[in-house]
GROMACS .gro file of N, CA and C in nm:
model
  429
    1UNK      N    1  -0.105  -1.253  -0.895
    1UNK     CA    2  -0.145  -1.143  -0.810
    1UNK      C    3  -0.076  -1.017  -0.863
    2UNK      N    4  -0.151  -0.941  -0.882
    2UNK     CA    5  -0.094  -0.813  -0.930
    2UNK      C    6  -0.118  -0.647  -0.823
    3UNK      N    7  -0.094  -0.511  -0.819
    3UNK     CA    8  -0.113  -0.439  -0.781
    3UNK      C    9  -0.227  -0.368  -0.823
    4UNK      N   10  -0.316  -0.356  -0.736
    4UNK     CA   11  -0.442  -0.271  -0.784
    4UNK      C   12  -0.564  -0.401  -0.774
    5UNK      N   13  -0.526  -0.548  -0.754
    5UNK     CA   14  -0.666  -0.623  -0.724
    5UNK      C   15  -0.698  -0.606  -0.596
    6UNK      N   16  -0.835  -0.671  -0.597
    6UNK     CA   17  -0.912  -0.674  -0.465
    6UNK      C   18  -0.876  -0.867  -0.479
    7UNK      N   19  -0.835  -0.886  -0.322
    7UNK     CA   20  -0.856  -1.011  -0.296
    7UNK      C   21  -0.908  -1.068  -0.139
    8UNK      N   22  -0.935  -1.175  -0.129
    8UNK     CA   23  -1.011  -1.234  -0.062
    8UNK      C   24  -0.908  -1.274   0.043
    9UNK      N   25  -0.959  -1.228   0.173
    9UNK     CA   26  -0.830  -1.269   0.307
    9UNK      C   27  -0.874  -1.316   0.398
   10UNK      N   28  -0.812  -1.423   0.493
   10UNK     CA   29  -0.897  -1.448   0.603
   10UNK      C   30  -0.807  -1.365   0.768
   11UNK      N   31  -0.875  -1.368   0.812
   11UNK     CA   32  -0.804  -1.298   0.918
   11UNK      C   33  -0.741  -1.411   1.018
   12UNK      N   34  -0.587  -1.397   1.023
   12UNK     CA   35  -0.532  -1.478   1.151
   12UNK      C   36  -0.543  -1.479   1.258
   13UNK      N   37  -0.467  -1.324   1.289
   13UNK     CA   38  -0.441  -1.264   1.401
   13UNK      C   39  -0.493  -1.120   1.418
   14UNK      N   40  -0.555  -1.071   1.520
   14UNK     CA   41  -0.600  -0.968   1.541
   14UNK      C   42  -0.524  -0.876   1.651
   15UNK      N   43  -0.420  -0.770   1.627
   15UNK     CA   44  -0.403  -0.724   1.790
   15UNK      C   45  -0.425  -0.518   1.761
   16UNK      N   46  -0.394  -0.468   1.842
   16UNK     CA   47  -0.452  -0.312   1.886
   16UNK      C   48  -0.373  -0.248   1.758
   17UNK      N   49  -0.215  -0.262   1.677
   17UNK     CA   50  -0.184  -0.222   1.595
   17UNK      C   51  -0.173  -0.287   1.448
   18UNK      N   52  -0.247  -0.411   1.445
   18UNK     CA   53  -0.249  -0.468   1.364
   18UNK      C   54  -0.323  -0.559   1.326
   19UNK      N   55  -0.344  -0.615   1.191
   19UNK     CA   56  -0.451  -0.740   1.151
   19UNK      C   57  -0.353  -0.846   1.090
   20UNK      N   58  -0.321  -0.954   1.099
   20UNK     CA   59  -0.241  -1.035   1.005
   20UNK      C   60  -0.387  -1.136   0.931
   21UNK      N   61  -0.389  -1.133   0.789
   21UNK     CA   62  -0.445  -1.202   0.699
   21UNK      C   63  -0.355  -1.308   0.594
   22UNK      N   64  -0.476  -1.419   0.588
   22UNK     CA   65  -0.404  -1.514   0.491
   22UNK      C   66  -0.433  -1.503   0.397
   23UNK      N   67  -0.340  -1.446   0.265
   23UNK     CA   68  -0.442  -1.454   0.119
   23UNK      C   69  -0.346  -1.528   0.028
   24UNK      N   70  -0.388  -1.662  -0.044
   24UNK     CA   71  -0.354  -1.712  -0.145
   24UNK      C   72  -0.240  -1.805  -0.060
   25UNK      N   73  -0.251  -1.833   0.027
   25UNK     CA   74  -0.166  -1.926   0.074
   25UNK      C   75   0.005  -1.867   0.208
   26UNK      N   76  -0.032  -1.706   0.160
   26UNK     CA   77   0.071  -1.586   0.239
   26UNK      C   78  -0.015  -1.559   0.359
   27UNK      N   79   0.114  -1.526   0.462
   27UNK     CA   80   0.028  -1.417   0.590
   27UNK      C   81   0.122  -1.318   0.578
   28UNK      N   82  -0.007  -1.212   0.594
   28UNK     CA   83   0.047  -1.039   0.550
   28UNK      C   84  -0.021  -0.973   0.626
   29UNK      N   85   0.078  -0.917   0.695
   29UNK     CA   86   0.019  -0.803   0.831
   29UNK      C   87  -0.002  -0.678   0.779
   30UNK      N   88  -0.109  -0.622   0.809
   30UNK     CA   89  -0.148  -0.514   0.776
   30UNK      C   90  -0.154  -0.431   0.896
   31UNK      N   91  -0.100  -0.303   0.859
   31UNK     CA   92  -0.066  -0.217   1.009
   31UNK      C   93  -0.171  -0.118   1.030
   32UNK      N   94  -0.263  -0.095   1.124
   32UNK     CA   95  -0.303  -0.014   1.144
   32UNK      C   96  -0.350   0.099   1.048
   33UNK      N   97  -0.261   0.186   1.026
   33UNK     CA   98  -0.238   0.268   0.899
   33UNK      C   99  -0.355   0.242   0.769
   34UNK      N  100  -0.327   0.132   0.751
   34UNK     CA  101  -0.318   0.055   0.629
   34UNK      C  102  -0.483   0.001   0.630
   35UNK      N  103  -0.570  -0.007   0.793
   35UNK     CA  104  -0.678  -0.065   0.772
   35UNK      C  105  -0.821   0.096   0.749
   36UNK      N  106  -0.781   0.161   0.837
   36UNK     CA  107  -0.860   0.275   0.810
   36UNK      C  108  -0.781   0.412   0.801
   37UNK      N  109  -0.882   0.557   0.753
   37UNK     CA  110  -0.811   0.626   0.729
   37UNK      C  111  -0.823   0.731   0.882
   38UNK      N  112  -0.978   0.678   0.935
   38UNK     CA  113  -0.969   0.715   1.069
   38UNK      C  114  -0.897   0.621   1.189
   39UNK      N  115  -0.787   0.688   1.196
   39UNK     CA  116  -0.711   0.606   1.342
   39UNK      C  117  -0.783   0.602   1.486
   40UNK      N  118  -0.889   0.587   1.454
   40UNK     CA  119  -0.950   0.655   1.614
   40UNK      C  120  -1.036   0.534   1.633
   41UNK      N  121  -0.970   0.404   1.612
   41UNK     CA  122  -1.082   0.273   1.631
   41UNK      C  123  -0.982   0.199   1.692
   42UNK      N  124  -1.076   0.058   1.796
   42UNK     CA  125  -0.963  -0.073   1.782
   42UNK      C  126  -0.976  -0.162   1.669
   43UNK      N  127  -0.884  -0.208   1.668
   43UNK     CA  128  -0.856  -0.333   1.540
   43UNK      C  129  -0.952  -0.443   1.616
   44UNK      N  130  -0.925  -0.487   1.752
   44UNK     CA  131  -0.981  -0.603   1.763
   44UNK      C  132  -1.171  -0.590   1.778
   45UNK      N  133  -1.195  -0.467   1.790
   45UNK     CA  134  -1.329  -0.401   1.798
   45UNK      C  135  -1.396  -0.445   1.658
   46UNK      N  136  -1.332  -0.501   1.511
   46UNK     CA  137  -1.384  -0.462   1.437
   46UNK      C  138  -1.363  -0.600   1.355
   47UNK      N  139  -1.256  -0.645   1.344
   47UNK     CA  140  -1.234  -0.756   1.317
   47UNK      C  141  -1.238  -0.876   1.425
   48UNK      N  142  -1.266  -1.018   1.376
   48UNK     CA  143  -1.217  -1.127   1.475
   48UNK      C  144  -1.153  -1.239   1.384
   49UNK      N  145  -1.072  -1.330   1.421
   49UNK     CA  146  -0.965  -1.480   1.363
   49UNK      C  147  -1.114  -1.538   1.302
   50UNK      N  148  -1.062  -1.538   1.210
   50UNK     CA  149  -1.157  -1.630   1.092
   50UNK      C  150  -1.260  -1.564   1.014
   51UNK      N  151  -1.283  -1.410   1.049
   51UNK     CA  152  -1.373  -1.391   0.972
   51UNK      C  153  -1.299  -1.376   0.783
   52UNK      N  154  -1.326  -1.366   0.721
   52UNK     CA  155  -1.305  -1.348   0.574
   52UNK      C  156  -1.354  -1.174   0.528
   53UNK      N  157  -1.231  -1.153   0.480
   53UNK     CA  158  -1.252  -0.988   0.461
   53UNK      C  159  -1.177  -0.953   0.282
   54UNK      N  160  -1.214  -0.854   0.298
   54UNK     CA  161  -1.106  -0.812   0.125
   54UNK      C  162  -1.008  -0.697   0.150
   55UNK      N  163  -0.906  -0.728   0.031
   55UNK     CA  164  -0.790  -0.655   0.088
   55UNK      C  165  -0.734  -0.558  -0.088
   56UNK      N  166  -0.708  -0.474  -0.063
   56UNK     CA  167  -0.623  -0.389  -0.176
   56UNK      C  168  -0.489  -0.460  -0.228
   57UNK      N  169  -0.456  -0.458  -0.312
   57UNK     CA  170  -0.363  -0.530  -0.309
   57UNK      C  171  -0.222  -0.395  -0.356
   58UNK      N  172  -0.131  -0.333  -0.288
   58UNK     CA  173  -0.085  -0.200  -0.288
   58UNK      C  174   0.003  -0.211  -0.331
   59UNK      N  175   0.084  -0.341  -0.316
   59UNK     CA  176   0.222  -0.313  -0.388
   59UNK      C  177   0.240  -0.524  -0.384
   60UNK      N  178   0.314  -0.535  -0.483
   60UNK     CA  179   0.311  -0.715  -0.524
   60UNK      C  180   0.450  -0.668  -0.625
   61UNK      N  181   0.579  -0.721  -0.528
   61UNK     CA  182   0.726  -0.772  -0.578
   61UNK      C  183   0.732  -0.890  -0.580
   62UNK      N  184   0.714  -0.963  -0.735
   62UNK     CA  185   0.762  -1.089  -0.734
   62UNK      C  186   0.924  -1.128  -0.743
   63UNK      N  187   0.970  -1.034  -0.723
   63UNK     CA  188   1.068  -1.048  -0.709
   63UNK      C  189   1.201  -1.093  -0.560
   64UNK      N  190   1.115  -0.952  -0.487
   64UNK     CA  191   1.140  -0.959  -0.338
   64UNK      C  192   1.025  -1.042  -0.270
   65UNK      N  193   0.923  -1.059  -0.306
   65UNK     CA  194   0.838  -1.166  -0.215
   65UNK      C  195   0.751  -1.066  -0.153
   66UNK      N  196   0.797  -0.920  -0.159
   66UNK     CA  197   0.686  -0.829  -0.094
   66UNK      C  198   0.581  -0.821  -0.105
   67UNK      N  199   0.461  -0.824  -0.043
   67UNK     CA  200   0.346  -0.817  -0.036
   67UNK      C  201   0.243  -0.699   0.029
   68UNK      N  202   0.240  -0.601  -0.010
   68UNK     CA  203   0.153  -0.496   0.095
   68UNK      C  204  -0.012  -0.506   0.093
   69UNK      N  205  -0.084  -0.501   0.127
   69UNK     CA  206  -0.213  -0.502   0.175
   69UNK      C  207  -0.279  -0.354   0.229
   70UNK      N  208  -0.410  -0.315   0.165
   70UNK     CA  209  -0.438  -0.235   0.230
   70UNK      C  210  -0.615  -0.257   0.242
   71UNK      N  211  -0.683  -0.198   0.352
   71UNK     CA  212  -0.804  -0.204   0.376
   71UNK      C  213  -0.833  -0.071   0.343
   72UNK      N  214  -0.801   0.001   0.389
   72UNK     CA  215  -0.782   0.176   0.354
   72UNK      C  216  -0.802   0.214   0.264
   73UNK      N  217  -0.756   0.126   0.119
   73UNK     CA  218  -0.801   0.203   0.014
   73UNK      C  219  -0.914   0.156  -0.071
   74UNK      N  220  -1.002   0.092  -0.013
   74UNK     CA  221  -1.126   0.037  -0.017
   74UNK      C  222  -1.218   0.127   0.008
   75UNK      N  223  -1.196   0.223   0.117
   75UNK     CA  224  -1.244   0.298   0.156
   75UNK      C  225  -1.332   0.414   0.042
   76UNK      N  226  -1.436   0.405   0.026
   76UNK     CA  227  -1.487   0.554  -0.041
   76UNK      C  228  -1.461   0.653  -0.004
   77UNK      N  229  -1.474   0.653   0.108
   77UNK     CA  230  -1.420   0.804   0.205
   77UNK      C  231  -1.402   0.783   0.343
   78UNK      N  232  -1.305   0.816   0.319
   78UNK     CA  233  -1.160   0.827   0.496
   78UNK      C  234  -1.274   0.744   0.610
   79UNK      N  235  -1.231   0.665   0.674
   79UNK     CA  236  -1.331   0.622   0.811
   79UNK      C  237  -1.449   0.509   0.731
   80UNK      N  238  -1.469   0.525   0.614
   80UNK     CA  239  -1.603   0.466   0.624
   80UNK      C  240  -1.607   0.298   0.673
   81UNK      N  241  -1.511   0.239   0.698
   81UNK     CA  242  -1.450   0.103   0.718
   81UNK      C  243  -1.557   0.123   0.874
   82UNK      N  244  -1.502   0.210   0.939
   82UNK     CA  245  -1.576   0.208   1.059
   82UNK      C  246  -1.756   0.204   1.069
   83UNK      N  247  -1.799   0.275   0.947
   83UNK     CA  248  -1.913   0.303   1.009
   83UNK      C  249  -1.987   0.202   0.905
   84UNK      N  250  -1.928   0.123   0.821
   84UNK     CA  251  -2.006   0.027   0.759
   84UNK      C  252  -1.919  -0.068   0.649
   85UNK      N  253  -1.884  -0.163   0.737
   85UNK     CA  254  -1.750  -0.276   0.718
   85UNK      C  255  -1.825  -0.328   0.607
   86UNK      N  256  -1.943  -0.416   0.565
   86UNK     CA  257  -2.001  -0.489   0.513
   86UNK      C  258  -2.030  -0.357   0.376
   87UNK      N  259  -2.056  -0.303   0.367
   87UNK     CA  260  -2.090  -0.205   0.281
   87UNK      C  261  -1.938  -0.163   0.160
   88UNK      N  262  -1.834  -0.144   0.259
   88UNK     CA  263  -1.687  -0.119   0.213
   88UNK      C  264  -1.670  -0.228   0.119
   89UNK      N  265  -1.702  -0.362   0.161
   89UNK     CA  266  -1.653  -0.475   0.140
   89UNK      C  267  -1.733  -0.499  -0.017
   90UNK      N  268  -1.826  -0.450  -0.003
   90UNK     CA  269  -1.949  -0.504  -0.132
   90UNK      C  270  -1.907  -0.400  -0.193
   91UNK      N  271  -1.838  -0.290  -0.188
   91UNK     CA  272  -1.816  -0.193  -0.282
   91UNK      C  273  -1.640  -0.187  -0.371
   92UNK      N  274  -1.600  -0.296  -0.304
   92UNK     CA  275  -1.452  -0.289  -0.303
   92UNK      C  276  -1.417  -0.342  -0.456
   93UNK      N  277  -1.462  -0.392  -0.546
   93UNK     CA  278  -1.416  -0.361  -0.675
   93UNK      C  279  -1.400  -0.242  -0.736
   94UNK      N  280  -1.504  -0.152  -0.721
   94UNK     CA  281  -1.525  -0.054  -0.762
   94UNK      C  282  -1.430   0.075  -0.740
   95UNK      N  283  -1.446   0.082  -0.598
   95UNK     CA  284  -1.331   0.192  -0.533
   95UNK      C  285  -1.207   0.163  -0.526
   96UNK      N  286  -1.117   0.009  -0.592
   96UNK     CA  287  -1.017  -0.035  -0.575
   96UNK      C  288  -0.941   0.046  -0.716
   97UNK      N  289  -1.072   0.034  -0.820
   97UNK     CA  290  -1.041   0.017  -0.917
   97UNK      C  291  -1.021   0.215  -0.950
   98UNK      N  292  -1.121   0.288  -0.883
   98UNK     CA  293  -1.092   0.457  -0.913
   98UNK      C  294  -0.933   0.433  -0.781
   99UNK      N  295  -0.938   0.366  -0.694
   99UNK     CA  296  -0.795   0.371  -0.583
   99UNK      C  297  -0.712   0.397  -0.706
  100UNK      N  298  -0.669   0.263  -0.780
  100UNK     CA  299  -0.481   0.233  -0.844
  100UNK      C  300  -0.540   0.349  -0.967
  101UNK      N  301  -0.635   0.387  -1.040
  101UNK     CA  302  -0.622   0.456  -1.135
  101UNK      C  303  -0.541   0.587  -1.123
  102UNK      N  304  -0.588   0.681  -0.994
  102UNK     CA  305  -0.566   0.805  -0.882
  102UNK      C  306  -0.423   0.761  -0.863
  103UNK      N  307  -0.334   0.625  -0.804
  103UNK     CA  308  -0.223   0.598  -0.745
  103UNK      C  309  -0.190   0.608  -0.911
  104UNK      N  310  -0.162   0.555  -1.016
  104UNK     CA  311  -0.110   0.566  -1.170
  104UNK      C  312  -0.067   0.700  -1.163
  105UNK      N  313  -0.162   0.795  -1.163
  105UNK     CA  314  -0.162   0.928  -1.221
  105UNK      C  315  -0.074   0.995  -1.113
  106UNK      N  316  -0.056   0.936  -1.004
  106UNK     CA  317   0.035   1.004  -0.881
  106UNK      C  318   0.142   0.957  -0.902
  107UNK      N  319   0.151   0.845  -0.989
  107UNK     CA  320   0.322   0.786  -0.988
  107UNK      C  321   0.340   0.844  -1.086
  108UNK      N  322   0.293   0.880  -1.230
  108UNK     CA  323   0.309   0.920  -1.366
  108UNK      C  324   0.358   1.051  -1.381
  109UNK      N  325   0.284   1.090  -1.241
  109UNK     CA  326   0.322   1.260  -1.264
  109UNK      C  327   0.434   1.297  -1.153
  110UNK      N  328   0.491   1.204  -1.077
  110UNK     CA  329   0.622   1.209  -0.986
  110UNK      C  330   0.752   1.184  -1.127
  111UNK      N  331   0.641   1.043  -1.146
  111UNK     CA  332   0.802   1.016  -1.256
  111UNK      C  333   0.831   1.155  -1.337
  112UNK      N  334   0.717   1.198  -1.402
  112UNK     CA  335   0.796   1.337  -1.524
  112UNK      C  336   0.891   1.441  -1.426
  113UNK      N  337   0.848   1.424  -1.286
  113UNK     CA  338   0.889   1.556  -1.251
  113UNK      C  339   1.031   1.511  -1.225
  114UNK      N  340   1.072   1.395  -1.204
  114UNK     CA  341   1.227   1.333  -1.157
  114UNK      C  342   1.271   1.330  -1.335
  115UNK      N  343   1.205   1.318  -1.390
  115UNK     CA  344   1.244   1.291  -1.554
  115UNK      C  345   1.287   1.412  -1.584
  116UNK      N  346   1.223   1.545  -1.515
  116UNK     CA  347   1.236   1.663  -1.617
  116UNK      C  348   1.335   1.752  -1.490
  117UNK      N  349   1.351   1.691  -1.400
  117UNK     CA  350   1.476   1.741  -1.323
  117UNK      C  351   1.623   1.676  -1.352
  118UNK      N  352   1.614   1.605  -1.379
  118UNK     CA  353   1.713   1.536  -1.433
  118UNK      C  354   1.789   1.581  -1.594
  119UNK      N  355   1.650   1.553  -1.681
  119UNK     CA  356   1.729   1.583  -1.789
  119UNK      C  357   1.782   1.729  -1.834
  120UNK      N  358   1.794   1.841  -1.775
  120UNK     CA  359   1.810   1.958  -1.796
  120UNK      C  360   1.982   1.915  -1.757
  121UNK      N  361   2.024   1.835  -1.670
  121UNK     CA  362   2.160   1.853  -1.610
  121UNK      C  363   2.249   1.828  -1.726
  122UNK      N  364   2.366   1.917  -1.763
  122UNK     CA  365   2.505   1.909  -1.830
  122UNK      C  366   2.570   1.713  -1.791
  123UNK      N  367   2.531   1.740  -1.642
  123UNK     CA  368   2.623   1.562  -1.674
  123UNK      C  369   2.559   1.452  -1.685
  124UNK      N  370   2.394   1.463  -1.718
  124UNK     CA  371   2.350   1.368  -1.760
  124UNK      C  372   2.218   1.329  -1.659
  125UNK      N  373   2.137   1.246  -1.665
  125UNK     CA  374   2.034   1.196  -1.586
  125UNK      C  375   2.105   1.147  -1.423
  126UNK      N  376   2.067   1.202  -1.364
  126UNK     CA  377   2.115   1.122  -1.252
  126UNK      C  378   2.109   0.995  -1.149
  127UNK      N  379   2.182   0.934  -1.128
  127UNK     CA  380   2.185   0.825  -1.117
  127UNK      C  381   2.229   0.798  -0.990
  128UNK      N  382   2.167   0.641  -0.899
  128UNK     CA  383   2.244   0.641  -0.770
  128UNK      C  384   2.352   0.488  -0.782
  129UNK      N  385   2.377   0.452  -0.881
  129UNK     CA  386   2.430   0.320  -0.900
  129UNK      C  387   2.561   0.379  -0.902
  130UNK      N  388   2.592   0.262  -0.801
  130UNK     CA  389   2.743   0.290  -0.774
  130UNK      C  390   2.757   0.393  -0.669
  131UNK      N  391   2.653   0.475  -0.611
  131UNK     CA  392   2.710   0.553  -0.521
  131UNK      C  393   2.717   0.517  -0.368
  132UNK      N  394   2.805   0.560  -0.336
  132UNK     CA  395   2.796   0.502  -0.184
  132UNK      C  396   2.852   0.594  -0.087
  133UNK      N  397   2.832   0.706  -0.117
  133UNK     CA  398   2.844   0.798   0.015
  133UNK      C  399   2.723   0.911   0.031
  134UNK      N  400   2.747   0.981   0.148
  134UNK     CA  401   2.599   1.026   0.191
  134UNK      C  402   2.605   1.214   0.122
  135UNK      N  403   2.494   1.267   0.097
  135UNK     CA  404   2.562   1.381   0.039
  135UNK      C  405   2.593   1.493   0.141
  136UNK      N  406   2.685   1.565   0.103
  136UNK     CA  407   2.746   1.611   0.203
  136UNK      C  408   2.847   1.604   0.221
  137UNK      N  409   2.890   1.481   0.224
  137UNK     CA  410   3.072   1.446   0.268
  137UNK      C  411   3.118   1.470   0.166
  138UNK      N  412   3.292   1.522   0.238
  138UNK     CA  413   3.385   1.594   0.166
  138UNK      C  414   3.463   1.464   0.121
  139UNK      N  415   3.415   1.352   0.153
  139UNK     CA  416   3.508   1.236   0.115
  139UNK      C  417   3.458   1.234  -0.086
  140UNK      N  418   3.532   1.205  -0.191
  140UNK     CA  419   3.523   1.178  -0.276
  140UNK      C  420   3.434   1.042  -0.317
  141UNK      N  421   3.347   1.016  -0.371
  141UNK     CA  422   3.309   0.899  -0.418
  141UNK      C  423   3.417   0.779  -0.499
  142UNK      N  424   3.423   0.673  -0.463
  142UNK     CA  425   3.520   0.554  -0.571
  142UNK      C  426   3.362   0.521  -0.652
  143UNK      N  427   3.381   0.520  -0.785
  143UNK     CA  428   3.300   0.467  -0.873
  143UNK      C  429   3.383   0.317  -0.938
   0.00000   0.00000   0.00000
């Protein structure tokens, strides 16, 4: 499982802020947020337990076990989940695939800007390893 597939989910649980789906053997709650871009629906209005739906796949730590899910970015345009679920769903390779390209170019161009704030500094790239106080305090850091 990687970030940026479309996969196949079944729905567990349905409640007013949330959907929990089973995909690949995981249950992963998806919040509200996360299912449309118009907040102005119910969850249980739209989904029901057992139907089979597709999911974004937004973020996959094999490391931490994290799993995020999104319906939202399936979406062609903001809301359309609402006004034609079956339609979203048959289109969801496609728009998953312009989704993570758009999310690339938004992470690519955060990273230069932390890259090119950084490297201008006299003491070097900056770093948070090892730090453990909040900024602000007059207390000295122990490294």
């Amino acid at each position: 499982m990687q970030e940026g597939m479309v996969l196949d989910a079944k729905v567990v649980a349905v409640a007013i802020t949330y959907l929990t789906v089973e995909v690949e053997g995981f249950q992963v709650t998806i919040r509200k947020v996360n299912v449309s871009a118009n907040g102005q629906f119910d969850i249980p209005s739209f989904f029901e337990v057992g139907e089979m739906i597709k999911c974004y796949a937004q973020n996959v730590s094999e490391e931490s076990g994290e799993l995020k899910l999104s319906i939202r970015a399936l979406e062609p345009k903001p809301g359309a989940l609402l006004l034609d679920k079956a339609k979203v769903f048959e289109m969801a390779e496609e728009t998953a695939k312009k989704f993570y390209e758009a999310s690339m170019k938004e992470k690519a161009a955060i990273q230069e800007k932390v890259a090119a704030a950084t490297s201008d500094r006299e003491d070097g790239p900056v770093s948070n390893v090892g730090v453990d106080y909040i900024a602000g305090d007059d207390d000295t850091p122990e490294f």
